[in-house]
Coordinates of C-alpha atoms in Angstrom, one line a residue:
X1 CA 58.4 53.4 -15.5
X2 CA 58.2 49.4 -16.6
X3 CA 56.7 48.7 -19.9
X4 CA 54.0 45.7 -19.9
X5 CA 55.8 42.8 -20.2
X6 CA 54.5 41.8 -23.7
X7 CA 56.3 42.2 -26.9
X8 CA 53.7 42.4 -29.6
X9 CA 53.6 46.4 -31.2
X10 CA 50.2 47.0 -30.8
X11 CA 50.4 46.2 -26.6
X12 CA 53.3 47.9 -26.1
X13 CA 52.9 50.9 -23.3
X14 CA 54.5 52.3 -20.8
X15 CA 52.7 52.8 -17.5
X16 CA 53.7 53.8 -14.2
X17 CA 52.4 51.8 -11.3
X18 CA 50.5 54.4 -9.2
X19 CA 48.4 51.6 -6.9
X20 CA 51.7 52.4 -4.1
X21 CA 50.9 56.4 -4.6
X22 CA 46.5 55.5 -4.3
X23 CA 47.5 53.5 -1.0
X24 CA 49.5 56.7 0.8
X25 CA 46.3 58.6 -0.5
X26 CA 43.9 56.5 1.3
X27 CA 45.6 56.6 4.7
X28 CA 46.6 59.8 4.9
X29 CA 44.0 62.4 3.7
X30 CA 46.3 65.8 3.6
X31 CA 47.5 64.2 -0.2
X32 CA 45.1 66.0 -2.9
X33 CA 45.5 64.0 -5.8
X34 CA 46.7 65.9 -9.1
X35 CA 44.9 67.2 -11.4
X36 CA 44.2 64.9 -14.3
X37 CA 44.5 61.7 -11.9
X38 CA 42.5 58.5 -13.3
X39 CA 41.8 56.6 -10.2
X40 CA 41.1 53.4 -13.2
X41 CA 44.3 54.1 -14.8
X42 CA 46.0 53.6 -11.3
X43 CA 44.4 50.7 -9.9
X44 CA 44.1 49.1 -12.7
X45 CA 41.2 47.9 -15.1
X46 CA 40.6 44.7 -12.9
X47 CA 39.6 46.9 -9.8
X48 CA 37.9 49.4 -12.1
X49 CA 35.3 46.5 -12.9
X50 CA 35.1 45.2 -9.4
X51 CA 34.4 48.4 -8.3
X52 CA 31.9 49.3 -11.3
X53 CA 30.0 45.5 -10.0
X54 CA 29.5 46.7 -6.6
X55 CA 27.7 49.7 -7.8
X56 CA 26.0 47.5 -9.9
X57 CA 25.2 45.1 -7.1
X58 CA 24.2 47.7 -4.9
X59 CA 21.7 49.4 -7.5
X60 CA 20.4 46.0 -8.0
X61 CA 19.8 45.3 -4.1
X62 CA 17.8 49.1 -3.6
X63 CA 15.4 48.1 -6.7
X64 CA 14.8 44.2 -5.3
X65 CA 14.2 46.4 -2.2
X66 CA 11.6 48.9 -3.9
X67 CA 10.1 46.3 -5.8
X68 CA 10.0 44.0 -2.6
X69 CA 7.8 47.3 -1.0
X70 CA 5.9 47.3 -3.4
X71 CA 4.6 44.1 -2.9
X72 CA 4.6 44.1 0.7
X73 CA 2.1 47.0 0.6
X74 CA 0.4 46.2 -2.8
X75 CA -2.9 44.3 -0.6
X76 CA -3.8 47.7 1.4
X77 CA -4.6 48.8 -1.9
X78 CA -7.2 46.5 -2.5
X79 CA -9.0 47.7 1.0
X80 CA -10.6 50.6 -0.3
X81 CA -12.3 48.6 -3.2
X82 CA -13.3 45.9 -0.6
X83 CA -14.8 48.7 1.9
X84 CA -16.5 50.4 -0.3
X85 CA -18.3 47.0 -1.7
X86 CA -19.0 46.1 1.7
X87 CA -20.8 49.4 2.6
X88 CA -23.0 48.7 -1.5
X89 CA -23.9 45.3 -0.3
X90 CA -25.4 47.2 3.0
X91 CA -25.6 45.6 6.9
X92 CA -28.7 43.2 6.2
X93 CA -28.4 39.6 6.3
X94 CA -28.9 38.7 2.7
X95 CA -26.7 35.9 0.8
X96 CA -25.2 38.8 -1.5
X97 CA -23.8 40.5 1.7
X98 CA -22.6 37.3 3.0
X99 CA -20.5 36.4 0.0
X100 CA -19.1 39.9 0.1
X101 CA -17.7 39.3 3.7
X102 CA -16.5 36.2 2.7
X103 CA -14.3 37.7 0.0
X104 CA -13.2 39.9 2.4
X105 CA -12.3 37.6 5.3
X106 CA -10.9 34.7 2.8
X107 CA -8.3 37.2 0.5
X108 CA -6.4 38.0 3.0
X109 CA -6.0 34.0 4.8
X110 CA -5.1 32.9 1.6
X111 CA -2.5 35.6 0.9
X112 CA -1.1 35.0 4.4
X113 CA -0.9 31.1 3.8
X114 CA 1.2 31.9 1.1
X115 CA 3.4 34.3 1.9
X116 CA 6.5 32.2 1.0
X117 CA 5.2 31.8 -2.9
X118 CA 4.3 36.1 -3.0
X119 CA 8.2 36.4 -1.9
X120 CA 9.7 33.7 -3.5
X121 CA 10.4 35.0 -6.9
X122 CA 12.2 38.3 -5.3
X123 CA 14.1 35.8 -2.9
X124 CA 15.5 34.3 -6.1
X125 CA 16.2 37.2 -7.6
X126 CA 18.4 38.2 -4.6
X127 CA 20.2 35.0 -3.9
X128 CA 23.8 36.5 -4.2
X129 CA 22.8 40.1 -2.8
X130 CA 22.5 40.8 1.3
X131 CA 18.4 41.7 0.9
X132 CA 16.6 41.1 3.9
X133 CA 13.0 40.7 3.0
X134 CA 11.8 40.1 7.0
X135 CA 10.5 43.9 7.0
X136 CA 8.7 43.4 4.0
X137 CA 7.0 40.3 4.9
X138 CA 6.0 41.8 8.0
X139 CA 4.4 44.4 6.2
X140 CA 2.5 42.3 4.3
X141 CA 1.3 40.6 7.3
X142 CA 0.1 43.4 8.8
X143 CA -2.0 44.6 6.3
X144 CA -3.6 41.3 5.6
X145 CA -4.2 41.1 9.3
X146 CA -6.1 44.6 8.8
X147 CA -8.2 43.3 6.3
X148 CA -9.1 40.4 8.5
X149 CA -9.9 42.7 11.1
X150 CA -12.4 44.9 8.5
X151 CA -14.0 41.4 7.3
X152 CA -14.4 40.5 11.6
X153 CA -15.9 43.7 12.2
X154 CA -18.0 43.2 9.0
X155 CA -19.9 40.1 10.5
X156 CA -19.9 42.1 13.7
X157 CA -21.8 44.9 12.3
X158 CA -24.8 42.3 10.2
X159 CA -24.9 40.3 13.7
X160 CA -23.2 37.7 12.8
X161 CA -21.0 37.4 15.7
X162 CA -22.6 36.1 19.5
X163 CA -20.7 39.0 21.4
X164 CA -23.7 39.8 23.2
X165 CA -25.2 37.7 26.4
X166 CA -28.5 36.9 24.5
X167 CA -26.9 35.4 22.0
X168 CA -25.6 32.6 24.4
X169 CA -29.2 32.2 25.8
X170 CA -29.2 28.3 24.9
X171 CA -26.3 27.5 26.7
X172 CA -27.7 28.7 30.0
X173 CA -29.8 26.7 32.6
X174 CA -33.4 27.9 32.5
X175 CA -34.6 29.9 35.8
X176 CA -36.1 27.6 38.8
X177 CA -38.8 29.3 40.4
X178 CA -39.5 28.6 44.5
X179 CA -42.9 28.7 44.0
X180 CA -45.7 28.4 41.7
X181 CA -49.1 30.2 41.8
X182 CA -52.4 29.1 40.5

């Protein structure tokens, strides 16, 4: 036993230092600790709080991580909504159809373009922490991608894209005939 060094009354204790005892523990597993054991009391208040951080930490990285999810996924929830406006607005060619496909093609560019800025605020928040956010962006990607794929086969469906060979008509030579009859 060693007391604590200081001689004021009120900080005067004796403690045992058990952080030899915790070490044997760790390496060979056979030791049960006793009952009553304070793994803080042993290592010390110092580790206590380093170890009480890390939890900390780590509970801090898995909610950047949900929240990061969250907004990774949080445009394939506005699909729906744009599908179902595109089938109201019907397949015609009419000026209130044509603005609905535009929404729907120009959302997602613009929230690919700025992919950095959606992230950015959950990058800062995670500047000390080991959170990858490359899944999450990818994610987000992805289902942006889908929704430029709905608003292409959108114009596809009102005829709006030359996919078939009459559409191209212009751009062929016109037919020579050999001969002419009167």
């Amino acid at each position: 036993m060693a007391s604590s060094g200081s001689t004021s009354k009120s900080s005067r204790k004796a403690y045992a230092d058990l952080s030899p005892l915790v070490a044997k523990n760790k390496t060979n597993s056979k030791i049960v600790e006793p009952a009553g054991f304070d793994l803080k009391a042993a290592l010390g208040r110092a580790d206590a709080l380093a170890a009480t951080q890390t939890r900390k930490d780590e509970a801090d990285t898995v909610l950047l991580t949900k929240k990061a999810w969250e907004v990774a996924i949080s445009p394939g929830k506005s699909l729906p909504m744009q599908a179902f406006m595109a089938w109201m607005s019907g397949t015609s060619v009419s000026i209130f159809s044509i603005l609905i496909t535009g929404m729907i093609l120009m959302s997602p560019l613009r929230a690919i373009v700025s992919v950095q800025q959606t992230f950015a605020g959950l990058e800062r928040a995670a500047k000390g922490t080991r959170l990858d956010l490359t899944m999450q962006k990818a994610a987000f990607i992805a289902i942006n991608l889908a929704g430029i794929l709905f608003g292409v086969y959108r114009l596809s469906i009102m005829g709006l894209l030359p996919t078939t060979s009459s559409d191209w008509l212009a751009f062929l030579p016109p037919k020579e005939y050999m001969e002419y009859s009167a």
